[in-house]
Short mmCIF file of C-alpha atoms in Angstrom, two decimals:
data_model
loop_
_atom_site.label_atom_id
_atom_site.label_comp_id
_atom_site.label_asym_id
_atom_site.label_seq_id
_atom_site.Cartn_x
_atom_site.Cartn_y
_atom_site.Cartn_z
CA UNK Z 1 -27.98 15.03 -2.27
CA UNK Z 2 -25.43 17.22 -4.05
CA UNK Z 3 -25.28 17.55 -7.82
CA UNK Z 4 -21.98 15.63 -7.88
CA UNK Z 5 -23.37 12.79 -5.76
CA UNK Z 6 -26.56 12.69 -7.81
CA UNK Z 7 -24.68 12.34 -11.09
CA UNK Z 8 -22.17 9.77 -9.87
CA UNK Z 9 -24.71 7.47 -8.25
CA UNK Z 10 -26.68 7.09 -11.47
CA UNK Z 11 -26.01 3.73 -13.11
CA UNK Z 12 -27.01 2.39 -16.52
CA UNK Z 13 -28.44 -0.74 -14.89
CA UNK Z 14 -31.32 -0.84 -12.45
CA UNK Z 15 -29.37 -2.79 -9.83
CA UNK Z 16 -27.97 -1.06 -6.80
CA UNK Z 17 -24.22 -0.35 -7.00
CA UNK Z 18 -21.97 -2.62 -4.98
CA UNK Z 19 -19.99 0.31 -3.56
CA UNK Z 20 -21.14 3.89 -3.04
CA UNK Z 21 -18.59 6.50 -1.99
CA UNK Z 22 -20.36 9.76 -1.18
CA UNK Z 23 -18.50 12.98 -0.40
CA UNK Z 24 -15.75 11.17 1.48
CA UNK Z 25 -13.15 13.24 3.33
CA UNK Z 26 -10.20 12.06 5.37
CA UNK Z 27 -8.23 14.70 7.25
CA UNK Z 28 -5.29 13.96 9.53
CA UNK Z 29 -4.55 16.42 12.36
CA UNK Z 30 -1.24 18.27 12.54
CA UNK Z 31 -0.20 18.72 16.16
CA UNK Z 32 2.31 21.07 17.69
CA UNK Z 33 3.45 22.68 20.90
CA UNK Z 34 4.08 21.19 24.31
CA UNK Z 35 0.48 20.01 24.66
CA UNK Z 36 0.42 18.53 21.13
CA UNK Z 37 -2.69 20.44 20.18
CA UNK Z 38 -4.07 20.36 16.66
CA UNK Z 39 -2.66 23.28 14.66
CA UNK Z 40 -3.81 22.21 11.22
CA UNK Z 41 -5.05 19.39 9.01
CA UNK Z 42 -3.66 17.30 6.16
CA UNK Z 43 -6.48 16.94 3.65
CA UNK Z 44 -5.47 13.54 2.30
CA UNK Z 45 -8.90 12.84 0.75
CA UNK Z 46 -11.04 15.87 0.10
CA UNK Z 47 -14.68 15.28 -0.93
CA UNK Z 48 -14.66 12.29 -3.29
CA UNK Z 49 -17.73 10.57 -4.73
CA UNK Z 50 -18.09 7.61 -7.07
CA UNK Z 51 -19.88 4.27 -7.40
CA UNK Z 52 -18.76 0.77 -8.37
CA UNK Z 53 -21.00 -1.82 -9.99
CA UNK Z 54 -20.84 -5.55 -9.36
CA UNK Z 55 -18.13 -7.17 -11.48
CA UNK Z 56 -16.54 -3.82 -12.36
CA UNK Z 57 -12.92 -2.77 -11.95
CA UNK Z 58 -12.22 0.88 -11.20
CA UNK Z 59 -8.62 2.00 -11.67
CA UNK Z 60 -7.41 4.75 -9.36
CA UNK Z 61 -4.36 6.68 -10.58
CA UNK Z 62 -2.35 9.77 -9.69
CA UNK Z 63 1.04 10.93 -8.49
CA UNK Z 64 2.55 9.68 -5.25
CA UNK Z 65 0.98 11.51 -2.32
CA UNK Z 66 -2.30 12.30 -4.09
CA UNK Z 67 -4.33 10.26 -1.58
CA UNK Z 68 -4.95 7.02 -3.53
CA UNK Z 69 -3.83 4.64 -0.80
CA UNK Z 70 -5.57 6.68 1.90
CA UNK Z 71 -8.84 6.45 -0.03
CA UNK Z 72 -8.36 2.70 -0.35
CA UNK Z 73 -7.86 2.38 3.40
CA UNK Z 74 -10.95 4.49 4.05
CA UNK Z 75 -13.01 2.19 1.81
CA UNK Z 76 -11.63 -0.76 3.78
CA UNK Z 77 -12.44 1.06 7.04
CA UNK Z 78 -8.82 0.80 8.15
CA UNK Z 79 -9.27 4.57 8.49
CA UNK Z 80 -12.57 6.07 9.58
CA UNK Z 81 -13.75 8.83 7.25
CA UNK Z 82 -13.75 12.37 8.61
CA UNK Z 83 -16.93 13.09 6.65
CA UNK Z 84 -19.07 11.34 4.07
CA UNK Z 85 -20.77 8.01 3.55
CA UNK Z 86 -19.57 4.55 2.51
CA UNK Z 87 -22.16 1.97 1.47
CA UNK Z 88 -21.33 -1.61 0.43
CA UNK Z 89 -24.39 -3.41 -0.85
CA UNK Z 90 -27.15 -2.56 1.62
CA UNK Z 91 -24.81 -1.75 4.50
CA UNK Z 92 -23.66 1.72 5.53
CA UNK Z 93 -20.18 1.07 6.92
CA UNK Z 94 -19.15 4.70 7.36
CA UNK Z 95 -18.86 4.64 11.13
CA UNK Z 96 -19.54 1.05 12.24
CA UNK Z 97 -17.00 -0.35 14.68
CA UNK Z 98 -16.09 -3.42 16.69
CA UNK Z 99 -18.12 -6.58 16.32
CA UNK Z 100 -20.53 -4.97 13.87
CA UNK Z 101 -17.65 -4.07 11.52
CA UNK Z 102 -16.07 -7.52 11.89
CA UNK Z 103 -19.30 -9.18 10.78
CA UNK Z 104 -19.34 -7.07 7.61
CA UNK Z 105 -15.66 -7.47 6.70
CA UNK Z 106 -16.25 -10.66 4.75
CA UNK Z 107 -17.75 -8.44 2.03
CA UNK Z 108 -14.55 -6.47 1.39
CA UNK Z 109 -10.87 -7.39 1.58
CA UNK Z 110 -7.56 -5.78 0.65
CA UNK Z 111 -4.40 -6.87 -1.15
CA UNK Z 112 -1.43 -4.73 -0.13
CA UNK Z 113 1.62 -3.60 -2.09
CA UNK Z 114 4.23 -5.55 -0.12
CA UNK Z 115 3.12 -9.16 0.43
CA UNK Z 116 6.04 -9.86 2.75
CA UNK Z 117 5.12 -7.17 5.28
CA UNK Z 118 1.40 -8.03 5.09
CA UNK Z 119 2.03 -11.73 5.88
CA UNK Z 120 2.99 -12.73 9.43
CA UNK Z 121 6.46 -14.33 9.07
CA UNK Z 122 5.85 -16.50 12.17
CA UNK Z 123 2.83 -18.22 10.65
CA UNK Z 124 2.87 -20.97 8.05
CA UNK Z 125 1.06 -20.35 4.77
CA UNK Z 126 -1.64 -22.82 5.77
CA UNK Z 127 -2.25 -20.94 9.03
CA UNK Z 128 -2.28 -17.56 7.24
CA UNK Z 129 -4.92 -18.60 4.74
CA UNK Z 130 -6.93 -20.50 7.36
CA UNK Z 131 -6.97 -17.63 9.88
CA UNK Z 132 -9.98 -15.69 8.49
CA UNK Z 133 -11.92 -18.95 8.18
CA UNK Z 134 -11.18 -19.90 11.78
CA UNK Z 135 -11.96 -16.44 13.15
CA UNK Z 136 -15.29 -16.39 11.33
CA UNK Z 137 -16.04 -20.06 12.14
CA UNK Z 138 -16.46 -21.17 8.56
CA UNK Z 139 -16.53 -24.92 9.13
CA UNK Z 140 -14.72 -27.61 11.08
CA UNK Z 141 -10.91 -27.76 11.13
CA UNK Z 142 -10.88 -30.52 8.51
CA UNK Z 143 -13.26 -28.55 6.28
CA UNK Z 144 -11.11 -25.46 6.69
CA UNK Z 145 -7.96 -27.38 5.73
CA UNK Z 146 -9.70 -28.64 2.60
CA UNK Z 147 -10.71 -25.07 1.78
CA UNK Z 148 -7.11 -23.87 2.28
CA UNK Z 149 -5.86 -26.45 -0.22
CA UNK Z 150 -8.57 -25.37 -2.66
CA UNK Z 151 -7.71 -21.68 -2.26
CA UNK Z 152 -4.01 -22.29 -2.80
CA UNK Z 153 -4.79 -24.30 -5.93
CA UNK Z 154 -6.99 -21.46 -7.16
CA UNK Z 155 -4.03 -19.06 -7.06
CA UNK Z 156 -1.61 -21.55 -8.58
CA UNK Z 157 0.11 -23.05 -5.52
CA UNK Z 158 0.29 -26.71 -4.52
CA UNK Z 159 -0.85 -28.24 -1.22
CA UNK Z 160 2.77 -28.53 -0.01
CA UNK Z 161 2.83 -24.73 0.32
CA UNK Z 162 0.74 -25.02 3.52
CA UNK Z 163 3.71 -26.20 5.57
CA UNK Z 164 6.13 -23.52 4.42
CA UNK Z 165 6.63 -19.92 5.59
CA UNK Z 166 6.41 -16.63 3.65
CA UNK Z 167 10.18 -16.08 3.48
CA UNK Z 168 10.54 -19.34 1.54
CA UNK Z 169 8.59 -17.95 -1.42
CA UNK Z 170 9.34 -15.43 -4.16
CA UNK Z 171 7.59 -12.06 -4.27
CA UNK Z 172 5.08 -13.24 -6.86
CA UNK Z 173 4.29 -16.37 -4.87
CA UNK Z 174 3.82 -14.32 -1.69
CA UNK Z 175 1.36 -12.11 -3.51
CA UNK Z 176 -0.53 -15.23 -4.58
CA UNK Z 177 -0.71 -16.25 -0.92
CA UNK Z 178 -2.03 -12.80 0.01
CA UNK Z 179 -4.68 -13.10 -2.71
CA UNK Z 180 -5.69 -16.57 -1.48
CA UNK Z 181 -6.14 -15.19 2.02
CA UNK Z 182 -8.20 -12.27 0.70
CA UNK Z 183 -10.46 -14.74 -1.15
CA UNK Z 184 -11.02 -16.97 1.89
CA UNK Z 185 -14.28 -15.32 2.98
CA UNK Z 186 -15.58 -14.92 -0.59
CA UNK Z 187 -15.65 -11.11 -0.62
CA UNK Z 188 -17.60 -9.11 -3.16
CA UNK Z 189 -15.03 -6.28 -3.29
CA UNK Z 190 -11.23 -6.35 -3.27
CA UNK Z 191 -9.14 -3.18 -2.93
CA UNK Z 192 -5.76 -3.84 -4.56
CA UNK Z 193 -3.25 -1.20 -3.46
CA UNK Z 194 -0.25 -1.22 -5.82
CA UNK Z 195 -0.60 -5.01 -5.82
CA UNK Z 196 1.97 -5.59 -8.59
CA UNK Z 197 4.29 -2.57 -8.34
CA UNK Z 198 6.90 -4.42 -6.21
CA UNK Z 199 7.12 -7.35 -8.66
CA UNK Z 200 9.19 -7.99 -11.78
CA UNK Z 201 7.45 -7.13 -15.05
CA UNK Z 202 7.05 -10.78 -16.10
CA UNK Z 203 5.54 -11.65 -12.71
CA UNK Z 204 3.28 -8.60 -12.86
CA UNK Z 205 1.62 -10.02 -15.98
CA UNK Z 206 1.00 -13.35 -14.23
CA UNK Z 207 -0.61 -11.69 -11.19
CA UNK Z 208 -2.74 -9.40 -13.37
CA UNK Z 209 -3.97 -12.39 -15.38
CA UNK Z 210 -4.74 -14.20 -12.11
CA UNK Z 211 -6.77 -11.24 -10.83
CA UNK Z 212 -8.66 -11.13 -14.12
CA UNK Z 213 -9.46 -14.87 -13.92
CA UNK Z 214 -10.58 -14.57 -10.30
CA UNK Z 215 -12.84 -11.68 -11.20
CA UNK Z 216 -14.70 -13.91 -13.65
CA UNK Z 217 -14.69 -17.00 -11.44
CA UNK Z 218 -15.86 -15.33 -8.21
CA UNK Z 219 -17.75 -12.32 -9.61
CA UNK Z 220 -15.38 -9.91 -7.89
CA UNK Z 221 -15.27 -6.15 -8.12
CA UNK Z 222 -11.96 -4.32 -7.77
CA UNK Z 223 -10.73 -0.90 -6.81
CA UNK Z 224 -7.29 -1.13 -8.39
CA UNK Z 225 -4.87 1.51 -7.10
CA UNK Z 226 -1.72 2.09 -9.12
CA UNK Z 227 0.63 4.74 -10.46
CA UNK Z 228 1.29 2.58 -13.55
CA UNK Z 229 -1.01 3.84 -16.30
CA UNK Z 230 -0.32 0.85 -18.57
CA UNK Z 231 -1.32 -1.62 -15.85
CA UNK Z 232 -4.48 0.34 -15.05
CA UNK Z 233 -5.39 0.42 -18.75
CA UNK Z 234 -5.04 -3.37 -18.90
CA UNK Z 235 -7.24 -4.24 -15.92
CA UNK Z 236 -9.83 -1.46 -15.57
CA UNK Z 237 -13.30 -0.76 -16.93
CA UNK Z 238 -13.28 2.83 -15.69
CA UNK Z 239 -10.46 5.04 -14.46
CA UNK Z 240 -10.51 7.74 -11.78
CA UNK Z 241 -7.70 10.30 -11.72
CA UNK Z 242 -6.76 11.88 -8.37
CA UNK Z 243 -4.82 15.06 -7.68
CA UNK Z 244 -4.16 16.42 -4.20
CA UNK Z 245 -6.96 14.43 -2.58
CA UNK Z 246 -9.59 15.19 -5.21
CA UNK Z 247 -10.97 13.48 -8.30
CA UNK Z 248 -10.23 15.51 -11.41
CA UNK Z 249 -11.52 13.02 -13.99
CA UNK Z 250 -13.60 9.83 -14.00
CA UNK Z 251 -14.30 8.06 -17.27
CA UNK Z 252 -14.58 4.75 -19.08
CA UNK Z 253 -11.13 3.43 -19.90
CA UNK Z 254 -11.36 3.94 -23.66
CA UNK Z 255 -12.63 7.51 -23.34
CA UNK Z 256 -9.96 8.52 -20.84
CA UNK Z 257 -7.00 7.05 -22.73
CA UNK Z 258 -8.07 8.27 -26.18
CA UNK Z 259 -9.56 11.65 -25.22
CA UNK Z 260 -8.41 12.87 -21.78
CA UNK Z 261 -10.16 16.11 -20.83
CA UNK Z 262 -8.48 17.43 -17.69
CA UNK Z 263 -5.06 19.12 -18.20
CA UNK Z 264 -3.62 16.95 -15.42
CA UNK Z 265 -4.84 13.73 -17.06
CA UNK Z 266 -3.40 14.93 -20.37
CA UNK Z 267 -0.02 15.55 -18.71
CA UNK Z 268 -0.04 12.14 -17.02
CA UNK Z 269 -0.80 10.27 -20.22
CA UNK Z 270 1.73 12.26 -22.24
CA UNK Z 271 4.50 11.11 -19.90
CA UNK Z 272 3.50 7.43 -19.84
CA UNK Z 273 5.80 5.12 -21.84
CA UNK Z 274 3.65 3.24 -24.35
CA UNK Z 275 5.50 2.02 -27.46
CA UNK Z 276 2.33 0.88 -29.25
CA UNK Z 277 0.46 4.08 -28.57
CA UNK Z 278 -2.49 4.57 -30.93
CA UNK Z 279 -2.68 8.28 -30.21
CA UNK Z 280 0.46 10.39 -30.63
CA UNK Z 281 0.72 12.95 -27.85
CA UNK Z 282 3.13 15.81 -27.36
CA UNK Z 283 4.99 15.55 -24.05
CA UNK Z 284 3.52 17.96 -21.48
CA UNK Z 285 5.99 19.08 -18.82
CA UNK Z 286 4.33 20.43 -15.69
CA UNK Z 287 5.93 23.33 -13.90
CA UNK Z 288 6.29 23.73 -10.14
CA UNK Z 289 5.72 21.23 -7.34
CA UNK Z 290 2.60 19.58 -5.98
CA UNK Z 291 1.16 21.85 -3.25
CA UNK Z 292 1.03 20.61 0.31
CA UNK Z 293 -2.20 18.79 1.28
CA UNK Z 294 -1.87 20.62 4.60
CA UNK Z 295 -2.43 23.90 2.77
CA UNK Z 296 -4.09 23.23 -0.60
CA UNK Z 297 -4.59 26.22 -2.91
CA UNK Z 298 -7.93 27.96 -3.29
CA UNK Z 299 -10.08 27.14 -6.27
CA UNK Z 300 -8.87 24.33 -8.49
CA UNK Z 301 -6.13 22.37 -6.74
CA UNK Z 302 -4.24 22.03 -10.03
CA UNK Z 303 -4.21 25.71 -10.98
CA UNK Z 304 -0.68 26.33 -9.62
CA UNK Z 305 0.78 23.96 -12.27
CA UNK Z 306 -1.80 24.11 -15.05
CA UNK Z 307 -0.73 25.43 -18.46
CA UNK Z 308 -4.34 26.44 -19.25
CA UNK Z 309 -5.10 28.27 -16.01
CA UNK Z 310 -7.75 31.03 -16.03
CA UNK Z 311 -8.67 33.62 -13.41
CA UNK Z 312 -11.71 31.63 -12.29
CA UNK Z 313 -9.49 28.63 -11.52
CA UNK Z 314 -7.72 30.55 -8.74
CA UNK Z 315 -10.87 31.29 -6.77
CA UNK Z 316 -13.63 28.76 -7.54
CA UNK Z 317 -13.29 25.02 -7.13
CA UNK Z 318 -14.75 23.21 -10.18
CA UNK Z 319 -17.30 20.47 -9.59
CA UNK Z 320 -16.98 17.02 -11.11
CA UNK Z 321 -19.62 17.09 -13.86
CA UNK Z 322 -20.48 14.82 -16.77
CA UNK Z 323 -19.14 16.45 -19.93
CA UNK Z 324 -19.53 13.51 -22.32
CA UNK Z 325 -21.23 10.14 -22.04
CA UNK Z 326 -19.90 8.66 -18.78
CA UNK Z 327 -16.90 11.01 -18.77
CA UNK Z 328 -16.80 13.29 -15.73
CA UNK Z 329 -14.30 16.09 -15.34
CA UNK Z 330 -13.62 18.79 -12.75
CA UNK Z 331 -12.33 21.68 -14.86
CA UNK Z 332 -13.62 25.16 -15.71
CA UNK Z 333 -12.70 24.59 -19.36
CA UNK Z 334 -15.76 22.37 -19.63
CA UNK Z 335 -18.23 24.20 -17.39
#
């Protein structure tokens, strides 16, 4: 076990973590030529490790294209990892497929950014929510219909919603339907990928409060992916910051928002609009563009834009190490 993996799998409680992500990589091939041979790789997720406890919410933030959504899909096994290990509870799901994977899927579900595209427009709401129950044979048809009504009530929708179709609902209501469907099999883990970013601000608050209530009621754990730092601050216990497929900082929410260590985290927080900010920060303007994940720079991935860059940053990749209590950072300033 690597030093990074060893540190990140340690938990304050004696119980086994719900989710263990160990040295996960996801590379996509770049093909070219007449024969479409692989000529390179896009390193969308590049050696990431962390754990998630039962009942915990981990916020995952970073710029667009940093690999957040890809990591979420790897955790869900929509994508198979190129390297590394995924463990949910007692089950290693890294490379399971077919029927074996289907039998384990009740443990983890996903809520997508756009509820309209993730809901089949040809199916009624009742059929959409009932589908996972029918596929997994969770009761008779009458029992399943009762469960559908109960699930819709749980997310704030009446029984009449069963007979209607997704296009008849608002964006917030469609997201409630998507959440009801995700809850159908009573998962332990939900990956929420930009689950409120397509909604109006007032509706965002309602959905976030719903997710918080469901977390308490069903004992859920979340990986909450978002580019909105204020939303992540509201819902998360810990926050992981990604840059170019790598974790640069992982810390309890309070520690990260009051004392960010990594220069990239500092720049992100300095640019976030927060009228009631308790800590006054000078705006940090990053220079240059994000490098291509098809050809990431040597050493620290952030060194091409960092205002505190040192010679060692250009040649040696920093490891994610614990600098303060629970606060991990990948930066040579703290090594």
